[in-house]
Amino acid sequence: MRILARSRTLRRQAGTAAIELAILATVLVPLTLGVTELGRAIYQYNSLIKASRDAARYLSGQAPGDATDIAIAQCLAVYGKRTCSGTTLLPGLTTAMVTVCDSVSCAGTHANQATGSGVINLVTVTITGYTFTPVVPLPIFTNLSGSTLTFSDISTTMRQIL
């Protein structure tokens, strides 16, 4: 009798695990994809911050207002090297998104800025309008324009040594 009762119980619970897995998968798969895409977005954002820092660091040791140095800084921000060739650091990043403000181009805000120990010149590199496109379109990245996320302006300001 016990064996017969046990086999009936097992038959009644035969599909329970599959149903539980289906219910959990509908929650866990989008959650996993969302965490992955969020990680990609944070990685790309941090890459943009590093790119603007590298370009500003380069310009901080150059003479202000030199068009060649500004072009090199834009290449550093987009390609990670002094020449504008090869693959970009991030998909969709262009030199048109990189702007430079130094003591010549923004004299009112970057030239002869007073500090506690004298005056300094500043240089700012800004990356504007970079759009993150997720591999898997998810509602957390959706805005009115579709399944993309446009980062706010990313700027780095440093003291210009020369």
Rosetta silent file (secondary structure, phi, psi, omega in degrees, C-alpha in Angstrom):
SEQUENCE: MRILARSRTLRRQAGTAAIELAILATVLVPLTLGVTELGRAIYQYNSLIKASRDAARYLSGQAPGDATDIAIAQCLAVYGKRTCSGTTLLPGLTTAMVTVCDSVSCAGTHANQATGSGVINLVTVTITGYTFTPVVPLPIFTNLSGSTLTFSDISTTMRQIL
SCORE:     score description
SCORE:     0.000 S_00000001
   1 L     0.000  -41.996 -179.055    0.000    0.000    0.000 S_00000001
   2 H   -61.956  -41.575 -179.093    2.757    2.426    0.871 S_00000001
   3 H   -64.016  -41.329  179.494    4.477    1.942   -2.489 S_00000001
   4 H   -65.393  -41.810  178.650    1.214    2.530   -4.324 S_00000001
   5 H   -66.162  -39.095  179.619    0.512    5.731   -2.363 S_00000001
   6 H   -66.696  -40.188 -179.212    4.056    6.977   -2.953 S_00000001
   7 H   -68.260  -33.432  175.706    3.851    6.379   -6.717 S_00000001
   8 H   -65.507  -42.357  178.639    0.548    8.324   -6.896 S_00000001
   9 H   -62.670  -42.958  179.545    2.162   11.238   -5.072 S_00000001
  10 H   -65.406  -38.756  178.770    5.130   11.198   -7.441 S_00000001
  11 H   -65.955  -36.026  179.304    2.849   11.120  -10.489 S_00000001
  12 H   -68.482  -28.283 -177.489    0.920   14.148   -9.221 S_00000001
  13 L  -100.986   10.979 -173.914    4.172   16.120   -8.782 S_00000001
  14 L   -61.233  -41.215 -177.361    5.817   15.022  -12.041 S_00000001
  15 L   -97.220    3.257 -176.035    5.483   18.380  -13.869 S_00000001
  16 H   -62.868  -43.262 -178.194    5.829   20.626  -10.832 S_00000001
  17 H   -64.828  -38.894  179.097    9.561   21.230  -11.274 S_00000001
  18 H   -66.232  -39.673  178.785    9.132   22.179  -14.936 S_00000001
  19 H   -67.636  -42.089  177.916    6.379   24.661  -14.080 S_00000001
  20 H   -63.030  -40.798  177.655    8.454   26.184  -11.264 S_00000001
  21 H   -63.278  -41.437  179.209   11.428   26.513  -13.613 S_00000001
  22 H   -64.239  -40.675  179.046    9.274   28.246  -16.234 S_00000001
  23 H   -66.177  -45.353  179.785    7.939   30.706  -13.672 S_00000001
  24 H   -67.773  -36.455 -178.576   11.406   31.493  -12.326 S_00000001
  25 H   -64.495  -33.885  179.445   12.946   31.749  -15.818 S_00000001
  26 H   -65.746  -20.749  177.453   10.499   34.494  -16.811 S_00000001
  27 H   -97.566  -43.977 -173.072   11.963   36.588  -13.994 S_00000001
  28 H   -73.069  -36.498 -178.679   15.593   35.474  -13.930 S_00000001
  29 H   -65.473  -51.014  176.441   16.406   35.688  -17.662 S_00000001
  30 H   -62.635  -34.249  177.774   15.389   39.366  -18.062 S_00000001
  31 H   -64.268  -44.239  178.274   17.078   40.169  -14.757 S_00000001
  32 H   -63.630  -44.129  178.471   20.322   38.536  -15.911 S_00000001
  33 H   -64.234  -39.207  178.399   20.176   40.313  -19.272 S_00000001
  34 H   -64.150  -42.999  178.435   19.476   43.622  -17.550 S_00000001
  35 H   -64.614  -39.979  178.767   22.436   43.266  -15.206 S_00000001
  36 H   -63.496  -47.120 -179.898   24.671   42.361  -18.163 S_00000001
  37 H   -66.562  -36.898  176.349   23.539   45.374  -20.203 S_00000001
  38 H   -63.247  -40.043  175.917   23.903   47.662  -17.193 S_00000001
  39 H   -61.587  -41.813  177.045   27.463   46.386  -16.805 S_00000001
  40 H   -63.648  -41.182  179.695   28.157   47.157  -20.467 S_00000001
  41 H   -64.187  -43.308  178.751   26.735   50.667  -20.054 S_00000001
  42 H   -64.881  -40.327  177.535   28.903   51.338  -16.993 S_00000001
  43 H   -60.444  -46.230 -179.553   31.971   49.993  -18.825 S_00000001
  44 H   -66.597  -39.285  177.651   31.346   52.301  -21.789 S_00000001
  45 H   -62.159  -45.312  178.344   30.719   55.289  -19.523 S_00000001
  46 H   -64.936  -34.896  176.488   33.977   54.641  -17.657 S_00000001
  47 H   -64.330  -38.773  177.135   35.807   54.268  -20.980 S_00000001
  48 H   -66.219  -40.242  177.330   34.531   57.708  -22.018 S_00000001
  49 H   -61.382  -46.161  178.912   35.714   59.215  -18.731 S_00000001
  50 H   -63.104  -40.426  179.721   39.162   57.681  -19.220 S_00000001
  51 H   -63.386  -42.422  178.952   39.301   58.891  -22.833 S_00000001
  52 H   -67.830  -34.959  176.882   38.492   62.478  -21.833 S_00000001
  53 H   -64.534  -44.369  179.983   41.114   62.281  -19.063 S_00000001
  54 H   -61.823  -42.673  179.916   43.785   61.045  -21.450 S_00000001
  55 H   -66.874  -42.424  179.030   43.065   63.844  -23.920 S_00000001
  56 H   -66.211  -38.150  178.332   43.032   66.507  -21.189 S_00000001
  57 H   -62.977  -40.717  177.950   46.266   65.136  -19.730 S_00000001
  58 H   -63.094  -47.879 -177.236   47.903   65.385  -23.138 S_00000001
  59 H   -68.623  -23.750 -178.772   46.700   68.974  -23.656 S_00000001
  60 H   -65.181  -21.373  179.241   47.765   70.040  -20.169 S_00000001
  61 L  -103.923    8.716 -178.174   51.394   69.828  -21.301 S_00000001
  62 L  -110.838  162.354  177.191   50.927   71.534  -24.679 S_00000001
  63 L   -69.434  139.303 -178.288   50.792   75.170  -25.724 S_00000001
  64 L   -69.026  146.806  173.168   47.223   76.526  -25.751 S_00000001
  65 L    84.144    0.645 -178.659   45.412   77.141  -29.024 S_00000001
  66 L   -80.070  117.160 -176.864   47.483   74.825  -31.250 S_00000001
  67 H   -62.788  -34.026  179.161   45.102   73.201  -33.762 S_00000001
  68 H   -65.770  -44.535  178.903   47.435   70.229  -34.276 S_00000001
  69 H   -65.305  -36.382  177.654   47.521   69.454  -30.556 S_00000001
  70 H   -65.307  -41.856  177.660   43.739   69.751  -30.354 S_00000001
  71 H   -64.336  -39.235  177.268   43.370   67.284  -33.249 S_00000001
  72 H   -64.186  -41.422  178.774   45.797   64.887  -31.536 S_00000001
  73 H   -62.928  -39.559  177.372   43.781   65.167  -28.301 S_00000001
  74 H   -64.296  -40.568  176.591   40.578   64.347  -30.200 S_00000001
  75 H   -63.280  -40.761  176.970   42.286   61.296  -31.721 S_00000001
  76 H   -59.693  -41.279 -178.137   43.437   60.241  -28.237 S_00000001
  77 H   -70.080  -32.572 -175.060   39.880   60.498  -26.943 S_00000001
  78 H   -95.474  -43.095 -174.624   38.358   58.519  -29.820 S_00000001
  79 H  -105.416  -13.998 -178.718   41.048   56.049  -30.910 S_00000001
  80 L    80.112    8.813  177.358   43.274   55.882  -27.835 S_00000001
  81 L  -146.374  169.795 -172.881   46.312   56.916  -29.861 S_00000001
  82 L   -72.575  -18.164  178.805   47.723   60.050  -31.443 S_00000001
  83 L  -104.533  145.015 -179.877   46.651   59.132  -34.962 S_00000001
  84 L   -87.229   67.383  179.893   43.038   58.950  -36.057 S_00000001
  85 L  -142.905  160.294 -179.123   43.290   55.445  -37.471 S_00000001
  86 L    90.436 -159.860 -179.854   42.192   51.973  -36.553 S_00000001
  87 L   -90.616  149.928  178.856   39.128   51.083  -34.544 S_00000001
  88 L   -75.015  158.852  178.793   37.509   53.478  -32.120 S_00000001
  89 L   -62.489  -36.194 -179.832   37.575   52.821  -28.390 S_00000001
  90 L  -135.107  146.819  179.128   33.780   52.530  -28.403 S_00000001
  91 L   -65.060  133.610  177.523   31.318   51.930  -31.231 S_00000001
  92 L    88.175   -3.773  179.520   29.790   55.149  -32.528 S_00000001
  93 L   -82.385  129.572 -179.603   32.362   57.471  -30.932 S_00000001
  94 L  -128.556  162.032  178.481   33.606   60.176  -33.329 S_00000001
  95 H   -67.643  -22.598  177.505   36.011   63.106  -33.130 S_00000001
  96 H   -66.310  -20.974  179.177   33.044   65.434  -33.723 S_00000001
  97 H   -81.507  -11.024 -175.306   31.786   64.471  -30.238 S_00000001
  98 E  -102.660  120.815  176.462   35.017   65.712  -28.618 S_00000001
  99 E  -118.256  148.735 -178.167   35.357   69.430  -27.888 S_00000001
 100 E  -122.607  136.053  177.087   38.317   71.235  -26.367 S_00000001
 101 E  -128.711  117.152  178.943   38.237   74.444  -24.371 S_00000001
 102 L  -128.068 -168.732 -174.703   41.556   76.052  -23.430 S_00000001
 103 L   -69.617  -12.999  176.742   42.892   79.486  -22.514 S_00000001
 104 L   -93.545  -48.933 -176.157   42.687   80.607  -26.157 S_00000001
 105 L   -77.796  -24.663  179.068   39.298   79.235  -27.227 S_00000001
 106 L  -132.095   59.636 -172.624   37.558   79.928  -23.883 S_00000001
 107 H   -58.278  -35.141 -177.177   39.611   82.823  -22.535 S_00000001
 108 H   -66.023  -31.048 -175.878   36.882   84.043  -20.155 S_00000001
 109 H  -111.447  -15.141 -173.827   36.664   80.800  -18.213 S_00000001
 110 H  -120.210   -8.458 -179.133   40.029   79.098  -18.786 S_00000001
 111 L  -101.834  135.517  173.839   42.691   81.846  -18.911 S_00000001
 112 L    51.027   53.956  177.673   44.383   83.281  -15.835 S_00000001
 113 E   -82.420  127.993 -176.603   42.134   81.672  -13.251 S_00000001
 114 E   -73.992  136.842  173.362   42.993   82.823   -9.746 S_00000001
 115 E  -127.620 -179.123  178.527   44.013   80.252   -7.153 S_00000001
 116 L   -68.735  -17.411 -178.380   45.401   80.584   -3.653 S_00000001
 117 L  -123.121   30.746  178.048   48.936   80.511   -5.055 S_00000001
 118 E   124.967 -156.463 -179.966   48.628   82.609   -8.226 S_00000001
 119 E  -116.684  150.396  179.091   46.898   82.217  -11.569 S_00000001
 120 E  -136.345  160.600  170.613   46.646   79.175  -13.831 S_00000001
 121 E  -102.871  148.016 -178.255   45.296   78.311  -17.247 S_00000001
 122 E  -116.706  157.942  171.979   42.832   75.441  -17.629 S_00000001
 123 E  -135.299  134.853 -179.765   42.034   72.967  -20.383 S_00000001
 124 E  -126.019  131.777  173.623   38.739   71.058  -20.641 S_00000001
 125 E  -114.113  126.926 -177.134   37.940   68.103  -22.873 S_00000001
 126 E  -124.082  132.896  173.402   34.245   67.279  -23.241 S_00000001
 127 E  -107.904  121.673 -172.801   32.635   64.283  -24.928 S_00000001
 128 L  -120.373  138.719  169.204   29.068   65.099  -25.909 S_00000001
 129 L    77.344   23.664  178.185   26.188   63.033  -27.258 S_00000001
 130 L   -76.351  133.238 -177.636   27.521   59.487  -26.969 S_00000001
 131 E  -111.522  125.629  174.689   24.700   56.975  -27.314 S_00000001
 132 E   -88.584  126.522  176.986   24.770   53.553  -25.680 S_00000001
 133 L  -113.812  114.787 -179.059   22.956   50.914  -27.709 S_00000001
 134 L   -71.512  151.536  176.269   22.210   47.728  -25.791 S_00000001
 135 L   -69.142  -42.272  178.228   22.644   44.344  -27.438 S_00000001
 136 L  -110.122  111.814 -179.244   19.339   43.222  -25.966 S_00000001
 137 L   -66.507  118.467 -178.940   16.720   46.003  -26.008 S_00000001
 138 L  -123.111  153.116 -178.473   15.294   46.200  -22.507 S_00000001
 139 H   -59.623  -26.451 -177.903   12.771   48.621  -20.994 S_00000001
 140 H   -69.237  -21.262  179.213   15.346   50.046  -18.548 S_00000001
 141 H  -103.037    3.910 -176.328   17.303   51.552  -21.469 S_00000001
 142 L   -87.485  133.469  171.600   14.293   52.728  -23.445 S_00000001
 143 E  -127.898 -165.473 -175.733   13.498   56.404  -23.729 S_00000001
 144 L   -64.676  -23.701 -177.560   11.318   58.367  -26.105 S_00000001
 145 L   -90.540   -0.148  179.394   13.741   57.846  -29.014 S_00000001
 146 E   124.667 -151.867 -173.877   13.790   54.049  -28.787 S_00000001
 147 L   -95.067   51.605  175.375   16.061   51.480  -27.194 S_00000001
 148 L  -130.497  164.754  179.006   19.125   53.686  -26.710 S_00000001
 149 E  -133.708  117.968  178.879   20.569   55.678  -23.851 S_00000001
 150 E   -94.206  121.846  179.490   22.399   58.949  -24.488 S_00000001
 151 L   -71.095  149.988  173.178   24.983   59.733  -21.838 S_00000001
 152 L   -70.489  169.414 -178.404   25.195   63.237  -20.436 S_00000001
 153 L   -58.907  138.743  179.132   28.273   65.315  -21.261 S_00000001
 154 E  -115.240  117.699 -175.579   31.504   63.879  -19.901 S_00000001
 155 E  -125.773  148.006  171.057   34.151   66.505  -19.095 S_00000001
 156 E  -132.211  128.280  177.208   37.623   66.571  -17.647 S_00000001
 157 E  -116.957  131.068  177.984   39.317   69.842  -16.642 S_00000001
 158 E  -133.396  163.099  176.443   43.010   70.040  -15.852 S_00000001
 159 E   -77.714  134.290  178.548   45.569   72.718  -15.227 S_00000001
 160 E   -90.242  120.008 -172.711   47.571   73.664  -18.295 S_00000001
 161 L   -74.954  -37.852 -177.606   51.222   73.653  -17.345 S_00000001
 162 L   -82.900    0.000    0.000   52.605   75.666  -20.269 S_00000001
